[in-house]
Amino acid sequence: MPPPSVSIASLHNLQVALYIGFSAHEIETLQDVLISVHAHYQMAPSIHMDCVESGINLRSLSKAILAAVAKQKYNLIESVADDVARLAFGFPACQGVEVEVKKPGAIRHASHSSCRLTRCRADYQPFTVIVSVGSNIGAAENVPRAIRQLGKTFDVRRVSTPYLTPSAGEGAGPDFVNMAVELRTYLLRTSGLLTAALRRIEAQLGRTRDPTNKNAPRTIDLDAAVVMGGDVRHIFVDEDVLRHAHVAVPVAELIPDFLFPVGMTPGTGAGQVTLLELSRRLTQCTEPFKYFPVAPIDLTGLCPSPPAEAPKGAWHRLRQILMQHDPSGRAQEAITATPEPATTAKSKSGAAAPDPGFFHRDGLLSALV
């Protein structure tokens, strides 16, 4: 039987203003580039269901590109193209992507310079994200619920000890439970898709934000504390990690040897320090993991699934979502007819990697943005 046909959803010449180039006259000047994206995916579910969530939502893609690269600084249009390609794989149906970035007027006597690249999912490794988790309303129930929801959306790998920490600020309410969760995701942080996915989980757990009181009690708080992987420009550390022991200590428990990027000056002193050393400075304690008492929360059964099981779980989760968004009842035929993607493709290094057709679960919700 021949493989299922692959269709292409295209976005042509999206105009984005950013700082691009390395010449003196370019460094501080906003310039327009034109970005075209051709995302490869299986169109059959979209056709049968007439549902945008089962395909590539081009409006969401364009918003994510604008959020990720507009007004950012790049030396090379090649780096812009690579970020757009990474971003495209945050959408579940995307199997491969072609990206072209044009820079008008870059070369004298030429209309534009351009870069074109083609990528499949196996060309990239997922980002490692440490999510800071906090709650001081029903924490014994809401923290485990949050971890379960994270596991449905992302590839959860490890969790820290839950710590009981004092609330801070006027109107902060009772003490908090703070901990950290390590997960893997293809969502590019600067696109806003990662934050949007975390905010959806917060909403599912009843989180409401009081604009007049940032310290208000909350059912759950989920924030990307540290992002690792990709290239140097993708490394991210939230400022709260640098300032607050209740954030730094759980994160340091998971990645104690993480070195802050050059130019970042956490705590006191000069030079690069590890997260473990930062935690010692913030707590003024040689054993920072004993600084806060352990919260009496039962995390039994929240151990992450083995990585080998993730592709199967992601595929079945995609099927569930497609069924939920099928008002005509025609999804069953389309989904049943679509084979589950293989998971034994080889990356450039020769290591086992998900097949380009693998529908990653962390992209399922991002397509709804």
PDB file of C-alpha atoms in Angstrom, residues 77-355:
ATOM      1  CA  ILE A  77      18.621  35.360   7.829  1.00  0.00           C
ATOM      2  CA  GLU A  78      19.617  31.694   8.086  1.00  0.00           C
ATOM      3  CA  SER A  79      19.007  31.894  11.846  1.00  0.00           C
ATOM      4  CA  VAL A  80      15.605  33.476  11.259  1.00  0.00           C
ATOM      5  CA  ALA A  81      14.673  30.655   8.885  1.00  0.00           C
ATOM      6  CA  ASP A  82      15.814  28.029  11.360  1.00  0.00           C
ATOM      7  CA  ASP A  83      13.713  29.525  14.170  1.00  0.00           C
ATOM      8  CA  VAL A  84      10.648  29.557  11.918  1.00  0.00           C
ATOM      9  CA  ALA A  85      11.252  25.905  11.007  1.00  0.00           C
ATOM     10  CA  ARG A  86      11.560  24.956  14.693  1.00  0.00           C
ATOM     11  CA  LEU A  87       8.367  26.853  15.408  1.00  0.00           C
ATOM     12  CA  ALA A  88       6.410  25.002  12.733  1.00  0.00           C
ATOM     13  CA  PHE A  89       6.962  21.678  14.490  1.00  0.00           C
ATOM     14  CA  GLY A  90       5.015  23.004  17.466  1.00  0.00           C
ATOM     15  CA  PHE A  91       1.940  22.248  15.358  1.00  0.00           C
ATOM     16  CA  PRO A  92       0.854  18.608  15.605  1.00  0.00           C
ATOM     17  CA  ALA A  93       0.138  17.878  11.968  1.00  0.00           C
ATOM     18  CA  CYS A  94       3.420  19.252  10.631  1.00  0.00           C
ATOM     19  CA  GLN A  95       5.582  16.475   9.209  1.00  0.00           C
ATOM     20  CA  GLY A  96       8.130  18.605   7.392  1.00  0.00           C
ATOM     21  CA  VAL A  97       8.636  22.241   6.545  1.00  0.00           C
ATOM     22  CA  GLU A  98      10.229  24.468   3.913  1.00  0.00           C
ATOM     23  CA  VAL A  99      11.081  28.032   4.920  1.00  0.00           C
ATOM     24  CA  GLU A 100      12.308  30.931   2.790  1.00  0.00           C
ATOM     25  CA  VAL A 101      13.368  34.292   4.203  1.00  0.00           C
ATOM     26  CA  LYS A 102      13.877  37.215   1.836  1.00  0.00           C
ATOM     27  CA  LYS A 103      15.705  40.415   2.749  1.00  0.00           C
ATOM     28  CA  PRO A 104      14.790  43.167   0.269  1.00  0.00           C
ATOM     29  CA  GLY A 105      17.543  45.549  -0.764  1.00  0.00           C
ATOM     30  CA  ALA A 106      20.273  43.624   1.018  1.00  0.00           C
ATOM     31  CA  ILE A 107      22.575  43.488  -2.004  1.00  0.00           C
ATOM     32  CA  ARG A 108      23.195  46.376  -4.343  1.00  0.00           C
ATOM     33  CA  HIS A 109      21.650  45.893  -7.792  1.00  0.00           C
ATOM     34  CA  ALA A 110      19.657  42.866  -6.514  1.00  0.00           C
ATOM     35  CA  SER A 111      15.995  42.903  -5.506  1.00  0.00           C
ATOM     36  CA  HIS A 112      16.704  40.828  -2.404  1.00  0.00           C
ATOM     37  CA  SER A 113      18.866  38.186  -0.798  1.00  0.00           C
ATOM     38  CA  SER A 114      17.255  35.023   0.529  1.00  0.00           C
ATOM     39  CA  CYS A 115      17.763  31.798   2.415  1.00  0.00           C
ATOM     40  CA  ARG A 116      15.740  28.631   1.889  1.00  0.00           C
ATOM     41  CA  LEU A 117      15.865  25.518   4.062  1.00  0.00           C
ATOM     42  CA  THR A 118      14.003  22.238   4.402  1.00  0.00           C
ATOM     43  CA  ARG A 119      13.628  20.408   7.708  1.00  0.00           C
ATOM     44  CA  CYS A 120      11.939  17.320   9.112  1.00  0.00           C
ATOM     45  CA  ARG A 121      11.117  16.760  12.774  1.00  0.00           C
ATOM     46  CA  ALA A 122      14.031  14.374  13.244  1.00  0.00           C
ATOM     47  CA  ASP A 123      16.436  17.230  12.449  1.00  0.00           C
ATOM     48  CA  TYR A 124      15.720  18.793  15.840  1.00  0.00           C
ATOM     49  CA  GLN A 125      15.942  17.677  19.431  1.00  0.00           C
ATOM     50  CA  PRO A 126      13.199  18.901  21.758  1.00  0.00           C
ATOM     51  CA  PHE A 127      13.886  21.663  24.238  1.00  0.00           C
ATOM     52  CA  THR A 128      14.294  20.802  27.909  1.00  0.00           C
ATOM     53  CA  VAL A 129      12.056  23.055  30.003  1.00  0.00           C
ATOM     54  CA  ILE A 130      11.975  23.312  33.776  1.00  0.00           C
ATOM     55  CA  VAL A 131       8.506  24.477  34.790  1.00  0.00           C
ATOM     56  CA  SER A 132       8.058  26.147  38.158  1.00  0.00           C
ATOM     57  CA  VAL A 133       4.869  24.962  39.871  1.00  0.00           C
ATOM     58  CA  GLY A 134       3.207  26.785  42.760  1.00  0.00           C
ATOM     59  CA  SER A 135      -0.105  26.657  44.624  1.00  0.00           C
ATOM     60  CA  ASN A 136      -1.608  27.948  47.861  1.00  0.00           C
ATOM     61  CA  ILE A 137      -5.258  27.053  47.247  1.00  0.00           C
ATOM     62  CA  GLY A 138      -5.992  23.356  47.564  1.00  0.00           C
ATOM     63  CA  ALA A 139      -2.365  22.535  46.817  1.00  0.00           C
ATOM     64  CA  ALA A 140      -2.680  18.899  47.893  1.00  0.00           C
ATOM     65  CA  GLU A 141      -5.112  18.361  45.008  1.00  0.00           C
ATOM     66  CA  ASN A 142      -4.109  21.014  42.500  1.00  0.00           C
ATOM     67  CA  VAL A 143      -0.377  20.301  42.315  1.00  0.00           C
ATOM     68  CA  PRO A 144      -0.839  16.594  41.392  1.00  0.00           C
ATOM     69  CA  ARG A 145      -3.615  17.591  38.959  1.00  0.00           C
ATOM     70  CA  ALA A 146      -1.292  20.093  37.304  1.00  0.00           C
ATOM     71  CA  ILE A 147       1.430  17.477  36.865  1.00  0.00           C
ATOM     72  CA  ARG A 148      -1.065  15.084  35.293  1.00  0.00           C
ATOM     73  CA  GLN A 149      -2.215  17.786  32.873  1.00  0.00           C
ATOM     74  CA  LEU A 150       1.384  18.605  32.003  1.00  0.00           C
ATOM     75  CA  GLY A 151       1.867  14.917  31.243  1.00  0.00           C
ATOM     76  CA  LYS A 152      -1.036  14.982  28.802  1.00  0.00           C
ATOM     77  CA  THR A 153       0.419  17.927  26.919  1.00  0.00           C
ATOM     78  CA  PHE A 154       4.193  17.481  27.242  1.00  0.00           C
ATOM     79  CA  ASP A 155       6.756  14.745  27.733  1.00  0.00           C
ATOM     80  CA  VAL A 156       7.269  14.964  31.512  1.00  0.00           C
ATOM     81  CA  ARG A 157      10.582  13.472  32.659  1.00  0.00           C
ATOM     82  CA  ARG A 158      11.197  14.329  36.332  1.00  0.00           C
ATOM     83  CA  VAL A 159       9.703  16.191  39.264  1.00  0.00           C
ATOM     84  CA  SER A 160      11.411  17.820  42.239  1.00  0.00           C
ATOM     85  CA  THR A 161      10.530  17.554  45.887  1.00  0.00           C
ATOM     86  CA  PRO A 162       7.451  19.621  46.785  1.00  0.00           C
ATOM     87  CA  TYR A 163       8.492  22.318  49.262  1.00  0.00           C
ATOM     88  CA  LEU A 164       6.381  24.289  51.724  1.00  0.00           C
ATOM     89  CA  THR A 165       7.342  27.955  51.347  1.00  0.00           C
ATOM     90  CA  PRO A 166       6.054  31.133  53.007  1.00  0.00           C
ATOM     91  CA  SER A 167       3.888  33.469  50.953  1.00  0.00           C
ATOM     92  CA  ALA A 168       5.235  36.935  50.258  1.00  0.00           C
ATOM     93  CA  GLY A 169       3.691  40.344  49.745  1.00  0.00           C
ATOM     94  CA  GLU A 170       0.472  41.969  50.867  1.00  0.00           C
ATOM     95  CA  GLY A 171      -2.603  39.817  50.309  1.00  0.00           C
ATOM     96  CA  ALA A 172      -0.548  36.737  49.425  1.00  0.00           C
ATOM     97  CA  GLY A 173      -2.631  34.364  51.552  1.00  0.00           C
ATOM     98  CA  PRO A 174      -1.517  31.041  53.062  1.00  0.00           C
ATOM     99  CA  ASP A 175       1.831  29.324  52.534  1.00  0.00           C
ATOM    100  CA  PHE A 176       2.683  27.934  49.120  1.00  0.00           C
ATOM    101  CA  VAL A 177       3.695  24.563  47.816  1.00  0.00           C
ATOM    102  CA  ASN A 178       6.492  25.072  45.272  1.00  0.00           C
ATOM    103  CA  MET A 179       8.204  22.492  43.107  1.00  0.00           C
ATOM    104  CA  ALA A 180       9.634  22.039  39.609  1.00  0.00           C
ATOM    105  CA  VAL A 181       8.863  19.719  36.689  1.00  0.00           C
ATOM    106  CA  GLU A 182      11.255  18.821  33.890  1.00  0.00           C
ATOM    107  CA  LEU A 183       9.672  18.258  30.501  1.00  0.00           C
ATOM    108  CA  ARG A 184      10.532  18.022  26.800  1.00  0.00           C
ATOM    109  CA  THR A 185       8.796  20.058  24.114  1.00  0.00           C
ATOM    110  CA  TYR A 186       9.239  21.259  20.541  1.00  0.00           C
ATOM    111  CA  LEU A 187       7.433  24.514  21.313  1.00  0.00           C
ATOM    112  CA  LEU A 188       9.660  27.540  20.760  1.00  0.00           C
ATOM    113  CA  ARG A 189       9.393  29.714  23.881  1.00  0.00           C
ATOM    114  CA  THR A 190       9.565  33.039  22.050  1.00  0.00           C
ATOM    115  CA  SER A 191       6.569  32.076  19.889  1.00  0.00           C
ATOM    116  CA  GLY A 192       4.249  32.326  22.878  1.00  0.00           C
ATOM    117  CA  LEU A 193       2.968  28.791  22.272  1.00  0.00           C
ATOM    118  CA  LEU A 194       4.679  27.355  25.360  1.00  0.00           C
ATOM    119  CA  THR A 195       3.266  30.043  27.642  1.00  0.00           C
ATOM    120  CA  ALA A 196      -0.167  29.657  26.050  1.00  0.00           C
ATOM    121  CA  ALA A 197      -0.136  25.904  26.731  1.00  0.00           C
ATOM    122  CA  LEU A 198       0.768  26.506  30.389  1.00  0.00           C
ATOM    123  CA  ARG A 199      -1.952  29.158  30.730  1.00  0.00           C
ATOM    124  CA  ARG A 200      -4.547  26.749  29.377  1.00  0.00           C
ATOM    125  CA  ILE A 201      -3.641  24.229  32.061  1.00  0.00           C
ATOM    126  CA  GLU A 202      -3.894  26.956  34.695  1.00  0.00           C
ATOM    127  CA  ALA A 203      -7.368  27.833  33.419  1.00  0.00           C
ATOM    128  CA  GLN A 204      -8.424  24.181  33.536  1.00  0.00           C
ATOM    129  CA  LEU A 205      -7.499  24.165  37.218  1.00  0.00           C
ATOM    130  CA  GLY A 206      -9.490  27.304  37.962  1.00  0.00           C
ATOM    131  CA  ARG A 207      -6.689  29.875  38.012  1.00  0.00           C
ATOM    132  CA  THR A 208      -7.905  33.455  37.831  1.00  0.00           C
ATOM    133  CA  ARG A 209      -5.563  36.438  37.734  1.00  0.00           C
ATOM    134  CA  ASP A 210      -6.241  39.527  39.818  1.00  0.00           C
ATOM    135  CA  PRO A 211      -4.740  42.520  37.941  1.00  0.00           C
ATOM    136  CA  THR A 212      -4.781  44.560  41.166  1.00  0.00           C
ATOM    137  CA  ASN A 213      -2.888  41.991  43.255  1.00  0.00           C
ATOM    138  CA  LYS A 214      -0.061  40.005  41.694  1.00  0.00           C
ATOM    139  CA  ASN A 215       0.459  38.220  45.039  1.00  0.00           C
ATOM    140  CA  ALA A 216      -3.129  36.943  45.248  1.00  0.00           C
ATOM    141  CA  PRO A 217      -3.683  33.302  46.286  1.00  0.00           C
ATOM    142  CA  ARG A 218      -3.921  30.897  43.371  1.00  0.00           C
ATOM    143  CA  THR A 219      -4.982  27.343  42.599  1.00  0.00           C
ATOM    144  CA  ILE A 220      -1.930  26.837  40.399  1.00  0.00           C
ATOM    145  CA  ASP A 221       0.916  28.824  38.903  1.00  0.00           C
ATOM    146  CA  LEU A 222       2.923  27.411  35.982  1.00  0.00           C
ATOM    147  CA  ASP A 223       5.904  29.268  34.536  1.00  0.00           C
ATOM    148  CA  ALA A 224       8.831  28.285  32.326  1.00  0.00           C
ATOM    149  CA  ALA A 225      11.762  28.853  34.692  1.00  0.00           C
ATOM    150  CA  VAL A 226      14.608  27.545  32.521  1.00  0.00           C
ATOM    151  CA  VAL A 227      14.744  26.552  28.845  1.00  0.00           C
ATOM    152  CA  MET A 228      17.697  24.581  27.494  1.00  0.00           C
ATOM    153  CA  GLY A 229      18.543  23.108  24.111  1.00  0.00           C
ATOM    154  CA  GLY A 230      18.635  24.395  20.567  1.00  0.00           C
ATOM    155  CA  ASP A 231      21.160  27.167  20.033  1.00  0.00           C
ATOM    156  CA  VAL A 232      22.584  29.756  22.421  1.00  0.00           C
ATOM    157  CA  ARG A 233      19.827  32.224  21.565  1.00  0.00           C
ATOM    158  CA  HIS A 234      17.213  29.759  22.803  1.00  0.00           C
ATOM    159  CA  ILE A 235      18.567  29.484  26.358  1.00  0.00           C
ATOM    160  CA  PHE A 236      16.265  31.222  28.803  1.00  0.00           C
ATOM    161  CA  VAL A 237      16.248  31.819  32.563  1.00  0.00           C
ATOM    162  CA  ASP A 238      13.320  33.549  34.227  1.00  0.00           C
ATOM    163  CA  GLU A 239      14.258  36.443  36.493  1.00  0.00           C
ATOM    164  CA  ASP A 240      12.400  34.848  39.410  1.00  0.00           C
ATOM    165  CA  VAL A 241      15.006  32.079  39.440  1.00  0.00           C
ATOM    166  CA  LEU A 242      17.664  34.704  40.116  1.00  0.00           C
ATOM    167  CA  ARG A 243      15.725  36.486  42.848  1.00  0.00           C
ATOM    168  CA  HIS A 244      13.652  34.024  44.859  1.00  0.00           C
ATOM    169  CA  ALA A 245      14.780  30.969  46.797  1.00  0.00           C
ATOM    170  CA  HIS A 246      11.366  29.299  46.562  1.00  0.00           C
ATOM    171  CA  VAL A 247      11.798  29.220  42.766  1.00  0.00           C
ATOM    172  CA  ALA A 248      15.538  28.549  42.568  1.00  0.00           C
ATOM    173  CA  VAL A 249      15.732  25.662  45.052  1.00  0.00           C
ATOM    174  CA  PRO A 250      13.266  23.258  43.309  1.00  0.00           C
ATOM    175  CA  VAL A 251      14.788  24.070  39.917  1.00  0.00           C
ATOM    176  CA  ALA A 252      18.311  23.516  41.253  1.00  0.00           C
ATOM    177  CA  GLU A 253      17.270  20.126  42.585  1.00  0.00           C
ATOM    178  CA  LEU A 254      16.654  19.019  38.985  1.00  0.00           C
ATOM    179  CA  ILE A 255      19.572  20.801  37.257  1.00  0.00           C
ATOM    180  CA  PRO A 256      22.129  21.710  39.967  1.00  0.00           C
ATOM    181  CA  ASP A 257      25.029  22.040  37.511  1.00  0.00           C
ATOM    182  CA  PHE A 258      23.276  24.401  35.117  1.00  0.00           C
ATOM    183  CA  LEU A 259      25.569  27.341  34.336  1.00  0.00           C
ATOM    184  CA  PHE A 260      23.990  30.729  33.745  1.00  0.00           C
ATOM    185  CA  PRO A 261      24.773  32.279  30.359  1.00  0.00           C
ATOM    186  CA  VAL A 262      27.664  34.709  30.167  1.00  0.00           C
ATOM    187  CA  GLY A 263      26.527  38.222  30.999  1.00  0.00           C
ATOM    188  CA  MET A 264      23.893  37.121  33.482  1.00  0.00           C
ATOM    189  CA  THR A 265      24.806  38.035  37.057  1.00  0.00           C
ATOM    190  CA  PRO A 266      22.643  36.028  39.451  1.00  0.00           C
ATOM    191  CA  GLY A 267      22.983  36.657  43.152  1.00  0.00           C
ATOM    192  CA  THR A 268      26.188  38.343  44.188  1.00  0.00           C
ATOM    193  CA  GLY A 269      29.723  38.097  42.934  1.00  0.00           C
ATOM    194  CA  ALA A 270      31.154  37.922  39.449  1.00  0.00           C
ATOM    195  CA  GLY A 271      31.525  35.207  36.842  1.00  0.00           C
ATOM    196  CA  GLN A 272      29.386  32.217  36.017  1.00  0.00           C
ATOM    197  CA  VAL A 273      27.811  30.251  38.836  1.00  0.00           C
ATOM    198  CA  THR A 274      25.748  27.081  38.919  1.00  0.00           C
ATOM    199  CA  LEU A 275      22.155  26.892  40.039  1.00  0.00           C
ATOM    200  CA  LEU A 276      23.262  24.985  43.107  1.00  0.00           C
ATOM    201  CA  GLU A 277      25.614  27.796  44.090  1.00  0.00           C
ATOM    202  CA  LEU A 278      22.915  30.377  43.430  1.00  0.00           C
ATOM    203  CA  SER A 279      20.528  28.442  45.692  1.00  0.00           C
ATOM    204  CA  ARG A 280      23.131  28.491  48.439  1.00  0.00           C
ATOM    205  CA  ARG A 281      23.480  32.240  48.105  1.00  0.00           C
ATOM    206  CA  LEU A 282      19.741  32.891  48.107  1.00  0.00           C
ATOM    207  CA  THR A 283      19.100  30.684  51.137  1.00  0.00           C
ATOM    208  CA  GLN A 284      22.433  31.450  52.848  1.00  0.00           C
ATOM    209  CA  CYS A 285      22.528  27.746  53.518  1.00  0.00           C
ATOM    210  CA  THR A 286      25.146  25.190  52.453  1.00  0.00           C
ATOM    211  CA  GLU A 287      22.393  22.580  51.999  1.00  0.00           C
ATOM    212  CA  PRO A 288      19.638  24.546  50.234  1.00  0.00           C
ATOM    213  CA  PHE A 289      17.454  21.482  49.697  1.00  0.00           C
ATOM    214  CA  LYS A 290      16.955  21.333  53.472  1.00  0.00           C
ATOM    215  CA  TYR A 291      16.090  25.014  53.789  1.00  0.00           C
ATOM    216  CA  PHE A 292      12.343  24.582  53.183  1.00  0.00           C
ATOM    217  CA  PRO A 293      10.242  21.840  54.811  1.00  0.00           C
ATOM    218  CA  VAL A 294       8.892  19.131  52.522  1.00  0.00           C
ATOM    219  CA  ALA A 295       5.205  19.605  51.712  1.00  0.00           C
ATOM    220  CA  PRO A 296       2.942  16.675  52.642  1.00  0.00           C
ATOM    221  CA  ILE A 297       1.716  16.034  49.096  1.00  0.00           C
ATOM    222  CA  ASP A 298       1.209  12.580  47.625  1.00  0.00           C
ATOM    223  CA  LEU A 299       2.850  12.352  44.204  1.00  0.00           C
ATOM    224  CA  THR A 300       2.367   8.592  43.902  1.00  0.00           C
ATOM    225  CA  GLY A 301       1.510   7.494  40.397  1.00  0.00           C
ATOM    226  CA  LEU A 302       2.823  10.657  38.793  1.00  0.00           C
ATOM    227  CA  CYS A 303       6.038   9.063  37.559  1.00  0.00           C
ATOM    228  CA  PRO A 304       6.530   9.892  33.885  1.00  0.00           C
ATOM    229  CA  SER A 305       5.897   7.265  31.253  1.00  0.00           C
ATOM    230  CA  PRO A 306       8.958   5.712  29.623  1.00  0.00           C
ATOM    231  CA  PRO A 307      10.023   7.790  26.598  1.00  0.00           C
ATOM    232  CA  ALA A 308       9.396   4.814  24.310  1.00  0.00           C
ATOM    233  CA  GLU A 309       5.690   5.044  25.100  1.00  0.00           C
ATOM    234  CA  ALA A 310       5.362   8.716  24.204  1.00  0.00           C
ATOM    235  CA  PRO A 311       4.757   8.329  20.437  1.00  0.00           C
ATOM    236  CA  LYS A 312       1.877   5.897  20.943  1.00  0.00           C
ATOM    237  CA  GLY A 313       0.317   8.054  23.636  1.00  0.00           C
ATOM    238  CA  ALA A 314       0.646  11.156  21.489  1.00  0.00           C
ATOM    239  CA  TRP A 315      -1.014   9.512  18.502  1.00  0.00           C
ATOM    240  CA  HIS A 316      -3.976   8.298  20.529  1.00  0.00           C
ATOM    241  CA  ARG A 317      -4.283  11.698  22.212  1.00  0.00           C
ATOM    242  CA  LEU A 318      -4.444  13.311  18.755  1.00  0.00           C
ATOM    243  CA  ARG A 319      -7.210  10.908  17.761  1.00  0.00           C
ATOM    244  CA  GLN A 320      -9.186  11.833  20.867  1.00  0.00           C
ATOM    245  CA  ILE A 321      -8.914  15.550  20.112  1.00  0.00           C
ATOM    246  CA  LEU A 322      -9.930  15.076  16.488  1.00  0.00           C
ATOM    247  CA  MET A 323     -12.983  13.120  17.587  1.00  0.00           C
ATOM    248  CA  GLN A 324     -13.952  15.860  20.039  1.00  0.00           C
ATOM    249  CA  HIS A 325     -13.902  18.461  17.249  1.00  0.00           C
ATOM    250  CA  ASP A 326     -15.912  16.454  14.730  1.00  0.00           C
ATOM    251  CA  PRO A 327     -19.461  17.771  14.594  1.00  0.00           C
ATOM    252  CA  SER A 328     -20.346  15.644  11.568  1.00  0.00           C
ATOM    253  CA  GLY A 329     -19.300  12.281  12.944  1.00  0.00           C
ATOM    254  CA  ARG A 330     -17.054  11.697   9.917  1.00  0.00           C
ATOM    255  CA  ALA A 331     -13.812  11.626  11.917  1.00  0.00           C
ATOM    256  CA  GLN A 332     -13.893   7.910  12.678  1.00  0.00           C
ATOM    257  CA  GLU A 333     -13.383   6.940   9.042  1.00  0.00           C
ATOM    258  CA  ALA A 334     -10.590   9.469   8.483  1.00  0.00           C
ATOM    259  CA  ILE A 335      -8.724   8.623  11.674  1.00  0.00           C
ATOM    260  CA  THR A 336      -9.051   4.870  11.233  1.00  0.00           C
ATOM    261  CA  ALA A 337      -7.755   5.158   7.682  1.00  0.00           C
ATOM    262  CA  THR A 338      -4.709   7.142   8.766  1.00  0.00           C
ATOM    263  CA  PRO A 339      -1.887   4.807   9.877  1.00  0.00           C
ATOM    264  CA  GLU A 340      -0.010   5.467  13.077  1.00  0.00           C
ATOM    265  CA  PRO A 341       3.387   6.981  12.154  1.00  0.00           C
ATOM    266  CA  ALA A 342       6.535   4.967  12.636  1.00  0.00           C
ATOM    267  CA  THR A 343       8.858   5.996  15.445  1.00  0.00           C
ATOM    268  CA  THR A 344      12.153   4.517  14.365  1.00  0.00           C
ATOM    269  CA  ALA A 345      13.470   7.129  11.970  1.00  0.00           C
ATOM    270  CA  LYS A 346      17.131   8.010  12.265  1.00  0.00           C
ATOM    271  CA  SER A 347      18.401  11.486  12.958  1.00  0.00           C
ATOM    272  CA  LYS A 348      21.519  12.910  11.309  1.00  0.00           C
ATOM    273  CA  SER A 349      23.590  11.484  14.151  1.00  0.00           C
ATOM    274  CA  GLY A 350      22.190   8.004  13.515  1.00  0.00           C
ATOM    275  CA  ALA A 351      20.327   7.875  16.828  1.00  0.00           C
ATOM    276  CA  ALA A 352      16.724   6.774  16.977  1.00  0.00           C
ATOM    277  CA  ALA A 353      14.363   9.697  16.591  1.00  0.00           C
ATOM    278  CA  PRO A 354      10.649  10.205  15.981  1.00  0.00           C
ATOM    279  CA  ASP A 355       9.547   9.892  12.398  1.00  0.00           C
TER     280      ASP A 355
END
